[in-house]
Coordinates of C-alpha atoms in Angstrom, one line a residue:
M4 CA -27.8 1.2 21.9
S5 CA -29.6 -0.9 24.3
P6 CA -28.3 -3.8 26.5
D7 CA -30.2 -6.6 25.0
S8 CA -29.2 -5.5 21.4
V9 CA -25.3 -6.5 22.2
A10 CA -26.4 -9.6 24.3
P11 CA -25.3 -12.8 23.2
V12 CA -27.9 -15.0 21.5
Q13 CA -28.3 -19.2 20.9
V14 CA -29.4 -19.9 18.0
W15 CA -30.5 -24.0 17.2
V16 CA -29.4 -24.7 13.7
G17 CA -29.9 -28.3 12.4
G18 CA -29.4 -29.6 15.9
Q19 CA -26.0 -27.5 16.6
L20 CA -26.7 -24.8 18.9
F21 CA -24.3 -21.7 18.0
Q22 CA -23.7 -18.3 20.1
A23 CA -24.1 -15.9 18.2
D24 CA -23.5 -11.8 19.1
R25 CA -27.4 -10.0 18.7
G26 CA -25.7 -6.7 17.3
L27 CA -23.9 -8.5 14.8
L28 CA -27.3 -10.6 13.6
V29 CA -29.3 -7.4 13.8
K30 CA -26.4 -5.9 11.4
H31 CA -25.7 -7.4 8.8
C32 CA -29.2 -10.2 8.7
G33 CA -33.1 -8.8 7.5
F34 CA -34.7 -11.8 9.6
F35 CA -32.5 -11.6 12.5
R36 CA -33.7 -7.9 12.4
G37 CA -37.2 -7.9 11.7
L38 CA -37.2 -10.7 14.9
F39 CA -35.7 -9.0 17.5
R40 CA -37.3 -5.4 16.7
S41 CA -40.9 -7.4 15.8
G42 CA -41.8 -7.3 19.7
M43 CA -42.7 -11.6 19.2
R44 CA -42.1 -13.5 22.3
E45 CA -39.3 -15.7 20.1
A46 CA -37.9 -12.6 20.4
R47 CA -37.4 -11.8 23.9
E48 CA -36.7 -15.4 24.3
A49 CA -32.9 -17.0 25.0
E50 CA -32.5 -19.2 21.9
V51 CA -34.0 -19.3 18.4
H52 CA -34.4 -22.1 16.3
L53 CA -33.7 -21.8 12.9
G54 CA -35.1 -25.6 11.5
A55 CA -35.0 -24.2 7.5
L56 CA -31.2 -23.9 8.1
S57 CA -28.3 -26.9 7.9
A58 CA -25.7 -26.2 10.8
G59 CA -22.7 -25.8 7.8
G60 CA -24.6 -22.8 5.8
F61 CA -24.5 -21.0 9.4
N62 CA -21.8 -21.4 10.0
T63 CA -20.3 -19.9 6.8
T64 CA -22.2 -17.3 7.5
L65 CA -21.3 -16.2 11.1
R66 CA -18.1 -16.6 9.7
V67 CA -17.9 -14.3 7.0
L68 CA -20.1 -11.8 9.0
R69 CA -16.8 -11.7 11.6
G70 CA -14.8 -10.9 8.7
E71 CA -13.4 -14.1 8.2
R72 CA -12.9 -15.9 4.2
P73 CA -13.6 -19.0 4.9
A74 CA -12.8 -21.8 2.0
L75 CA -16.0 -23.0 0.1
V76 CA -14.8 -26.1 -2.3
D77 CA -17.4 -28.3 -2.5
A78 CA -21.2 -28.2 -4.3
E79 CA -22.3 -28.6 -1.2
E80 CA -20.8 -25.8 1.0
L81 CA -21.9 -23.3 -1.6
L82 CA -25.7 -25.2 -1.7
Q83 CA -25.8 -24.2 2.1
A84 CA -24.3 -20.6 1.7
V85 CA -26.8 -19.4 -0.7
E86 CA -29.4 -20.6 1.3
C87 CA -29.0 -19.3 4.6
A88 CA -28.0 -15.4 2.4
A89 CA -31.4 -15.6 1.0
F90 CA -33.2 -16.9 3.8
L91 CA -31.4 -14.8 6.5
Q92 CA -31.2 -12.0 4.4
A93 CA -27.8 -11.7 4.6
P94 CA -26.3 -9.1 1.8
M95 CA -22.4 -9.6 3.7
L96 CA -22.2 -13.1 2.3
A97 CA -24.0 -12.7 -0.3
H98 CA -21.8 -9.9 -1.5
F99 CA -19.0 -12.9 -0.5
L100 CA -20.2 -15.7 -2.6
E101 CA -19.8 -13.2 -5.5
Y102 CA -15.9 -13.3 -4.9
C103 CA -16.3 -16.9 -4.9
L104 CA -17.1 -17.0 -8.4
T105 CA -14.7 -19.6 -9.8
T106 CA -14.9 -21.1 -13.4
E107 CA -15.4 -24.8 -11.3
N108 CA -18.3 -22.9 -9.4
C109 CA -20.0 -20.4 -11.4
A110 CA -22.9 -22.6 -13.0
L111 CA -23.7 -24.2 -9.6
L112 CA -24.2 -20.6 -8.4
C113 CA -26.2 -19.3 -11.3
D114 CA -28.6 -21.9 -11.0
A115 CA -28.2 -21.8 -6.9
A116 CA -28.9 -17.8 -6.5
A117 CA -31.2 -18.2 -9.6
A118 CA -33.7 -20.7 -7.8
F119 CA -33.4 -18.9 -4.0
G120 CA -33.9 -15.2 -5.7
L121 CA -30.4 -13.8 -5.0
H122 CA -30.3 -11.1 -8.1
E123 CA -26.4 -9.9 -7.1
V124 CA -24.9 -13.2 -7.1
F125 CA -27.4 -14.6 -9.6
H126 CA -26.3 -11.6 -12.1
S127 CA -22.4 -11.7 -10.7
A128 CA -22.5 -15.7 -11.7
A129 CA -24.0 -14.9 -15.7
L130 CA -21.7 -12.5 -15.9
F131 CA -19.1 -14.3 -15.2
I132 CA -20.3 -16.9 -17.3
R133 CA -20.8 -15.2 -20.4
D134 CA -17.2 -14.3 -20.8
G135 CA -15.7 -17.2 -19.7
T136 CA -16.0 -20.3 -22.4
R137 CA -19.3 -22.1 -24.1
E138 CA -19.0 -25.1 -21.8
L139 CA -19.9 -23.2 -18.5
A140 CA -23.4 -22.0 -20.1
A141 CA -23.8 -25.8 -21.2
E142 CA -23.6 -26.6 -17.1
L143 CA -26.3 -24.3 -16.2
V144 CA -29.9 -26.4 -15.2
L145 CA -32.7 -23.7 -15.4
P146 CA -33.8 -22.7 -18.3
E147 CA -34.4 -19.0 -17.3
A148 CA -30.4 -18.9 -16.0
R149 CA -29.5 -20.2 -19.3
A150 CA -31.9 -17.5 -21.3
Y151 CA -30.4 -15.2 -19.3
V152 CA -26.4 -15.1 -19.7
A153 CA -27.7 -15.4 -23.8
A154 CA -29.1 -12.3 -23.4
L155 CA -26.1 -10.6 -22.0
R156 CA -23.3 -8.9 -23.5
P157 CA -20.0 -10.4 -22.8
S158 CA -16.9 -8.0 -22.0
R159 CA -14.3 -6.6 -25.0
Y160 CA -10.8 -5.1 -24.0
V161 CA -10.4 -2.1 -24.0
A162 CA -7.1 0.0 -24.9
L163 CA -6.7 4.2 -24.4
S164 CA -3.2 5.5 -25.2
T165 CA -1.5 8.4 -24.2
H166 CA -2.8 11.5 -25.2
T167 CA -2.5 15.0 -24.5
P168 CA -4.6 17.8 -25.4
A169 CA -2.3 20.1 -27.9
P170 CA -2.7 23.0 -30.5
G171 CA -3.1 21.4 -33.8
F172 CA -3.4 17.9 -32.9
L173 CA -6.9 18.2 -30.8
E174 CA -9.1 16.9 -34.2
D175 CA -6.5 14.4 -34.2
A176 CA -8.0 10.4 -35.1
S177 CA -5.8 8.8 -33.0
R178 CA -7.3 10.1 -29.7
T179 CA -10.0 7.8 -29.6
M180 CA -10.6 4.4 -27.0
C181 CA -10.6 1.5 -29.3
Y182 CA -11.4 -2.4 -29.2
L183 CA -10.4 -5.4 -29.6
D184 CA -12.7 -7.3 -32.0
E185 CA -11.7 -10.7 -31.3
E186 CA -14.2 -12.5 -33.8
E187 CA -12.7 -10.4 -36.8
N188 CA -8.7 -10.0 -35.4
T189 CA -8.8 -6.1 -35.7
W190 CA -8.6 -3.1 -32.9
R191 CA -12.1 -0.8 -33.9
T192 CA -12.5 2.3 -32.5
L193 CA -15.4 2.8 -29.9
A194 CA -14.8 6.0 -28.6
T195 CA -13.7 9.6 -29.4
L196 CA -11.9 11.5 -26.0
P197 CA -13.2 14.8 -24.9
L198 CA -11.1 18.0 -26.3
E199 CA -10.0 18.8 -22.7
A200 CA -9.5 15.6 -21.3
S201 CA -5.6 14.2 -20.8
T202 CA -4.6 10.2 -20.8
L203 CA -0.9 11.6 -20.4
L204 CA -0.6 10.9 -16.4
A205 CA -3.9 9.9 -15.9
G206 CA -5.7 7.9 -13.5
V207 CA -7.9 5.6 -15.6
A208 CA -10.5 2.9 -13.9
T209 CA -13.8 0.8 -14.6
L210 CA -16.0 1.3 -12.2
G211 CA -20.0 -0.3 -12.6
N212 CA -19.6 -0.5 -16.7
K213 CA -18.4 2.8 -17.1
L214 CA -14.9 4.8 -17.8
Y215 CA -13.1 7.2 -15.6
I216 CA -10.3 9.4 -16.3
V217 CA -8.9 11.6 -13.2
G218 CA -5.9 13.9 -13.8
G219 CA -3.6 14.5 -16.7
V220 CA -1.3 16.4 -17.5
R221 CA -0.7 18.7 -20.2
G222 CA 1.6 21.1 -21.5
A223 CA 6.1 21.2 -20.8
N224 CA 4.8 22.2 -17.3
K225 CA 2.7 18.9 -16.0
E226 CA 0.0 21.2 -16.3
V227 CA -2.8 19.0 -14.3
V228 CA -6.0 18.9 -16.1
E229 CA -8.7 19.9 -13.8
L230 CA -12.3 18.1 -14.6
G231 CA -13.2 14.4 -14.2
F232 CA -14.7 13.2 -17.9
C233 CA -16.8 9.6 -17.7
Y234 CA -17.6 7.3 -20.6
D235 CA -21.2 5.5 -20.6
P236 CA -21.1 3.2 -23.1
D237 CA -24.5 2.7 -23.2
G238 CA -25.3 5.5 -24.2
G239 CA -21.8 6.4 -25.6
T240 CA -21.8 9.7 -24.2
W241 CA -18.9 11.5 -21.9
C242 CA -19.9 13.4 -18.9
E243 CA -17.3 16.1 -16.6
F244 CA -17.3 15.2 -13.4
P245 CA -15.2 16.8 -10.2
S246 CA -11.2 15.9 -9.9
P247 CA -9.9 15.3 -6.5
H248 CA -9.6 17.8 -3.9
Q249 CA -5.5 17.4 -4.2
P250 CA -4.4 17.8 -7.9
R251 CA -2.4 14.8 -8.9
Y252 CA -1.0 13.0 -11.7
D253 CA 0.9 9.5 -12.4
V254 CA -2.1 8.8 -9.8
A255 CA -3.3 5.0 -9.4
L256 CA -7.1 5.2 -9.9
A257 CA -9.3 1.9 -9.0
G258 CA -12.7 1.5 -8.7
F259 CA -14.0 -0.7 -6.1
D260 CA -17.1 -1.6 -3.7
G261 CA -19.0 0.7 -6.1
R262 CA -16.6 3.8 -5.8
L263 CA -13.1 5.4 -7.0
Y264 CA -10.4 5.2 -5.4
A265 CA -7.5 8.0 -6.6
I266 CA -4.3 6.5 -5.1
G267 CA -1.2 8.5 -4.7
G268 CA 0.2 10.6 -7.2
E269 CA 1.9 13.5 -7.9
F270 CA 2.2 17.0 -7.5
Q271 CA 4.6 19.9 -8.9
R272 CA 7.0 17.1 -9.4
T273 CA 6.0 16.0 -5.7
P274 CA 5.2 12.4 -5.3
M275 CA 1.8 11.8 -2.9
S276 CA 0.6 9.2 0.0
S277 CA -3.1 11.2 0.1
V278 CA -5.4 8.5 -1.2
E279 CA -8.8 9.9 -2.2
L280 CA -12.6 8.3 -2.4
Y281 CA -15.2 9.3 -5.0
D282 CA -18.5 8.4 -4.5
P283 CA -20.7 8.4 -7.9
T284 CA -24.1 9.2 -6.3
A285 CA -23.2 12.1 -4.0
G286 CA -20.7 13.2 -6.5
C287 CA -18.1 14.2 -4.0
W288 CA -14.7 13.4 -3.3
S289 CA -13.5 13.0 0.7
F290 CA -10.3 12.0 2.1
V291 CA -9.5 8.8 3.5
A292 CA -6.5 7.0 4.9
H293 CA -2.9 8.2 4.0
L294 CA -0.7 5.4 2.3
P295 CA 2.3 4.6 4.4
Q296 CA 4.3 6.5 2.1
P297 CA 4.6 8.5 -1.4
A298 CA 4.3 6.6 -4.0
A299 CA 3.3 7.2 -7.8
G300 CA 2.1 5.2 -10.4
V301 CA 0.8 3.1 -8.2
P302 CA 0.2 -0.5 -9.6
C303 CA -3.2 -1.8 -7.9
A304 CA -5.8 -5.2 -8.3
Q305 CA -8.3 -6.8 -6.3
A306 CA -9.0 -10.2 -5.5
C307 CA -11.5 -12.2 -2.9
G308 CA -13.7 -9.0 -3.2
R309 CA -10.0 -6.9 -1.1
L310 CA -8.2 -3.7 -3.0
F311 CA -4.3 -4.1 -2.9
V312 CA -1.3 -1.7 -4.4
C313 CA 2.4 -2.7 -4.7
L314 CA 4.8 0.0 -2.9
W315 CA 8.6 0.0 -2.8
R316 CA 10.6 0.0 -0.2
P317 CA 13.7 0.7 -0.6
A318 CA 13.5 0.0 -4.7
D319 CA 14.7 -3.7 -4.1
T320 CA 11.5 -4.6 -2.0
T321 CA 8.3 -4.9 -2.8
A322 CA 5.5 -4.6 -0.2
V323 CA 1.8 -5.8 -1.0
M324 CA -0.4 -3.3 1.5
E325 CA -4.2 -3.8 1.6
Y326 CA -7.0 -1.0 2.0
V327 CA -9.3 -2.1 4.8
T328 CA -12.6 0.0 3.9
Q329 CA -14.2 -0.9 7.7
D330 CA -10.8 0.0 9.3
D331 CA -10.1 3.0 7.0
A332 CA -6.2 1.8 7.4
W333 CA -4.4 0.4 4.9
L334 CA -2.3 -2.7 6.4
P335 CA 0.5 -4.7 5.4
V336 CA -0.3 -7.9 3.5
A337 CA 3.5 -9.3 2.0
E338 CA 6.9 -8.1 0.9
L339 CA 9.5 -9.6 -1.6
R340 CA 12.8 -8.9 -1.6
R341 CA 14.3 -8.9 -5.7
P342 CA 16.3 -7.0 -7.5
Q343 CA 14.0 -4.8 -9.9
S344 CA 11.8 -5.1 -7.5
Y345 CA 9.9 -2.2 -8.7
G346 CA 6.4 -4.1 -10.9
H347 CA 5.4 -2.5 -14.0
C348 CA 1.5 -3.9 -12.9
M349 CA -0.1 -6.2 -10.5
V350 CA -3.5 -8.2 -12.0
A351 CA -5.4 -10.7 -9.8
H352 CA -6.6 -13.8 -10.1
R353 CA -8.9 -16.1 -7.5
D354 CA -6.6 -15.9 -4.4
S355 CA -3.3 -15.0 -5.9
L356 CA -1.8 -11.6 -6.8
Y357 CA 0.1 -11.7 -10.3
V358 CA 3.1 -8.8 -10.0
V359 CA 4.7 -8.1 -13.5
R360 CA 8.2 -6.2 -13.4
N361 CA 10.8 -5.6 -15.9
G362 CA 13.9 -7.9 -16.2
P363 CA 16.0 -9.8 -15.2
S364 CA 19.1 -7.6 -15.8
D365 CA 17.9 -4.5 -17.1
D366 CA 16.3 -6.8 -19.9
F367 CA 13.3 -4.3 -21.0
L368 CA 12.0 -6.8 -23.6
H369 CA 11.7 -9.3 -21.1
C370 CA 9.7 -9.2 -17.7
A371 CA 9.3 -11.8 -14.9
I372 CA 6.1 -12.6 -13.1
D373 CA 6.3 -13.0 -8.9
C374 CA 2.6 -14.8 -7.8
L375 CA 2.0 -14.0 -4.0
N376 CA -1.1 -16.9 -2.8
L377 CA -3.2 -14.4 -0.3
V378 CA -4.1 -17.6 1.7
T379 CA -0.6 -19.2 2.3
G380 CA 1.1 -15.7 1.9
Q381 CA 3.8 -16.9 -0.3
W382 CA 5.7 -15.7 -3.2
T383 CA 6.1 -18.0 -5.7
A384 CA 8.5 -16.7 -9.6
L385 CA 6.6 -17.6 -12.4
P386 CA 8.8 -20.2 -14.6
G387 CA 9.6 -18.9 -18.4
Q388 CA 9.8 -14.9 -19.3
F389 CA 7.4 -13.1 -21.2
V390 CA 7.9 -11.0 -24.0
N391 CA 7.2 -7.9 -23.5
S392 CA 7.6 -5.4 -26.2
K393 CA 7.1 -1.9 -25.2
G394 CA 4.0 -2.6 -23.6
A395 CA 2.8 -6.3 -23.7
L396 CA 1.9 -7.7 -20.1
F397 CA 2.5 -4.6 -18.1
T398 CA -1.2 -3.6 -18.8
A399 CA -2.3 -6.7 -18.2
V400 CA -6.0 -7.3 -17.6
V401 CA -7.5 -11.2 -16.2
R402 CA -11.1 -12.1 -17.8
G403 CA -11.9 -15.4 -16.1
D404 CA -8.7 -17.3 -16.4
T405 CA -7.8 -15.7 -19.5
V406 CA -5.1 -12.8 -19.1
Y407 CA -5.1 -10.2 -22.0
T408 CA -1.9 -8.1 -23.2
V409 CA -0.5 -6.2 -25.6
N410 CA 1.8 -4.3 -28.0
R411 CA 2.2 -3.1 -31.0
M412 CA 2.6 -6.3 -32.9
F413 CA 0.6 -9.0 -30.9
T414 CA -2.5 -8.9 -28.5
L415 CA -1.6 -12.3 -26.1
L416 CA -3.7 -14.4 -24.2
Y417 CA -2.4 -16.4 -21.4
T418 CA -4.6 -19.2 -19.5
I419 CA -3.7 -19.0 -16.2
E420 CA -3.2 -23.2 -15.2
G421 CA -2.1 -24.1 -11.5
G422 CA -0.6 -20.7 -11.2
T423 CA 1.2 -20.5 -14.3
W424 CA 0.6 -18.8 -17.5
R425 CA 0.5 -21.0 -20.9
L426 CA -0.2 -19.2 -24.1
L427 CA -3.8 -19.2 -25.1
R428 CA -4.0 -17.3 -28.6
E429 CA -2.4 -14.6 -30.4
K430 CA -4.5 -11.6 -31.8
A431 CA -4.1 -8.2 -33.7
G432 CA -1.5 -6.0 -31.8
F433 CA -2.4 -2.6 -31.1
P434 CA -1.7 -0.6 -33.9
R435 CA -0.6 3.0 -32.0
P436 CA 2.5 4.0 -30.2
G437 CA 2.6 5.0 -26.7
S438 CA 2.1 3.7 -23.2
L439 CA -1.2 2.3 -23.0
Q440 CA -4.0 1.7 -20.0
T441 CA -6.2 -1.2 -20.6
F442 CA -9.4 -3.0 -19.4
L443 CA -12.9 -4.6 -20.3
L444 CA -16.0 -2.5 -20.7
R445 CA -19.6 -4.3 -21.6
L446 CA -20.5 -2.5 -25.4
P447 CA -23.9 -2.1 -26.6
A448 CA -24.9 -4.3 -29.3
G449 CA -25.3 -2.4 -32.7
P450 CA -22.5 -1.8 -35.7
L451 CA -19.3 -2.7 -35.2
G452 CA -16.6 0.8 -35.0
P453 CA -14.5 1.4 -37.8
V454 CA -11.3 -0.2 -37.5
A455 CA -9.1 1.7 -35.9
S456 CA -6.2 3.7 -37.9
A457 CA -2.6 2.8 -37.3
T458 CA -0.2 6.1 -36.5
P459 CA 3.5 6.4 -37.4
E460 CA 5.3 5.8 -34.2
L461 CA 7.1 9.2 -32.9

């Protein structure tokens, strides 16, 4: 690298002078990369003048490129950031804007991204709007934005119960994945599992609107299933892909930033700390930084473009850790000491994580929720108790401002308002026994699947 590539550069924007890292600008901004490599006279001068941009937007750009997460509250800040992301050709800033999407700003970001040609931000904002209320789409100004949103498919709430291959049950009709038909208030069959697939103690996650199943066990000896399975709803097809290098079950699987992460788990009844990353494009697994301790069944969630997990040390302490991609490291975020601290799941909404646990006093028919605000680092116990009844809330999924939970009696939808959960509506319960994995998928238009048949409890 030449000395010039690491030298600071003076940038005038909107009448203000900024000192920036030349190498950082070249790495993350197509505009500066082209300018400094062009050999033009402007590239050799000590100062660069950007008359078309705002000082506030450029300040936001520099902060994001340095790894900060500025709070963009008002409309002007958002519009200036969109303008800079487009003009400077800065993908890192564009991705940051995708993580900033909320009910309050999604229409503004969708219109602005459409006008400035930021397709990924435009698409993400449109998907967010499609999954929200009709009022969100009505806030759009540009006709092309309204048409684009209307053409998208909404995400559906999908459930997968525990199944394992066993003689005499390979053709069992219950070995199916089901989705909630909210209009008809019933669960419908989406697809049948491959005969070799097991969802018992398997890792299940979505990535790029595809479902991935990793690991799982079969038989009394917990023999680990060797293949992974991927379901593509667009074609209604399954395909196989390699398992992680380390066989594992009771593994947490997360789809994050275009890759799958197989986190912890067990092998031969021994908890593990190893973590592996799967690149769907390359089709291979590789090891990344280990967890700070062995752990199985790790709750994980994503917020603000960041990946988090819950660990317990000892059993009455919840430790939230973040995987920092650029450093390949798990870093501590916050701890909470509480009896029965182990959480059964963790979900994210905006800049908060919600850890759902059993309790109080070993009452497994209710569960308590603790909220961690990632900005302040403060924990808050949510008021009230939420009925569990064999799985509700322990498989929570967030869509927009709505939390989907499920058990055999009801599918309960909560709206998140001011850090609390308020019951929004009730839908039909899932007609299958056993533990559930739930997630969201965008299903293609076409005939509705058959109503999911009920199976008796074992």
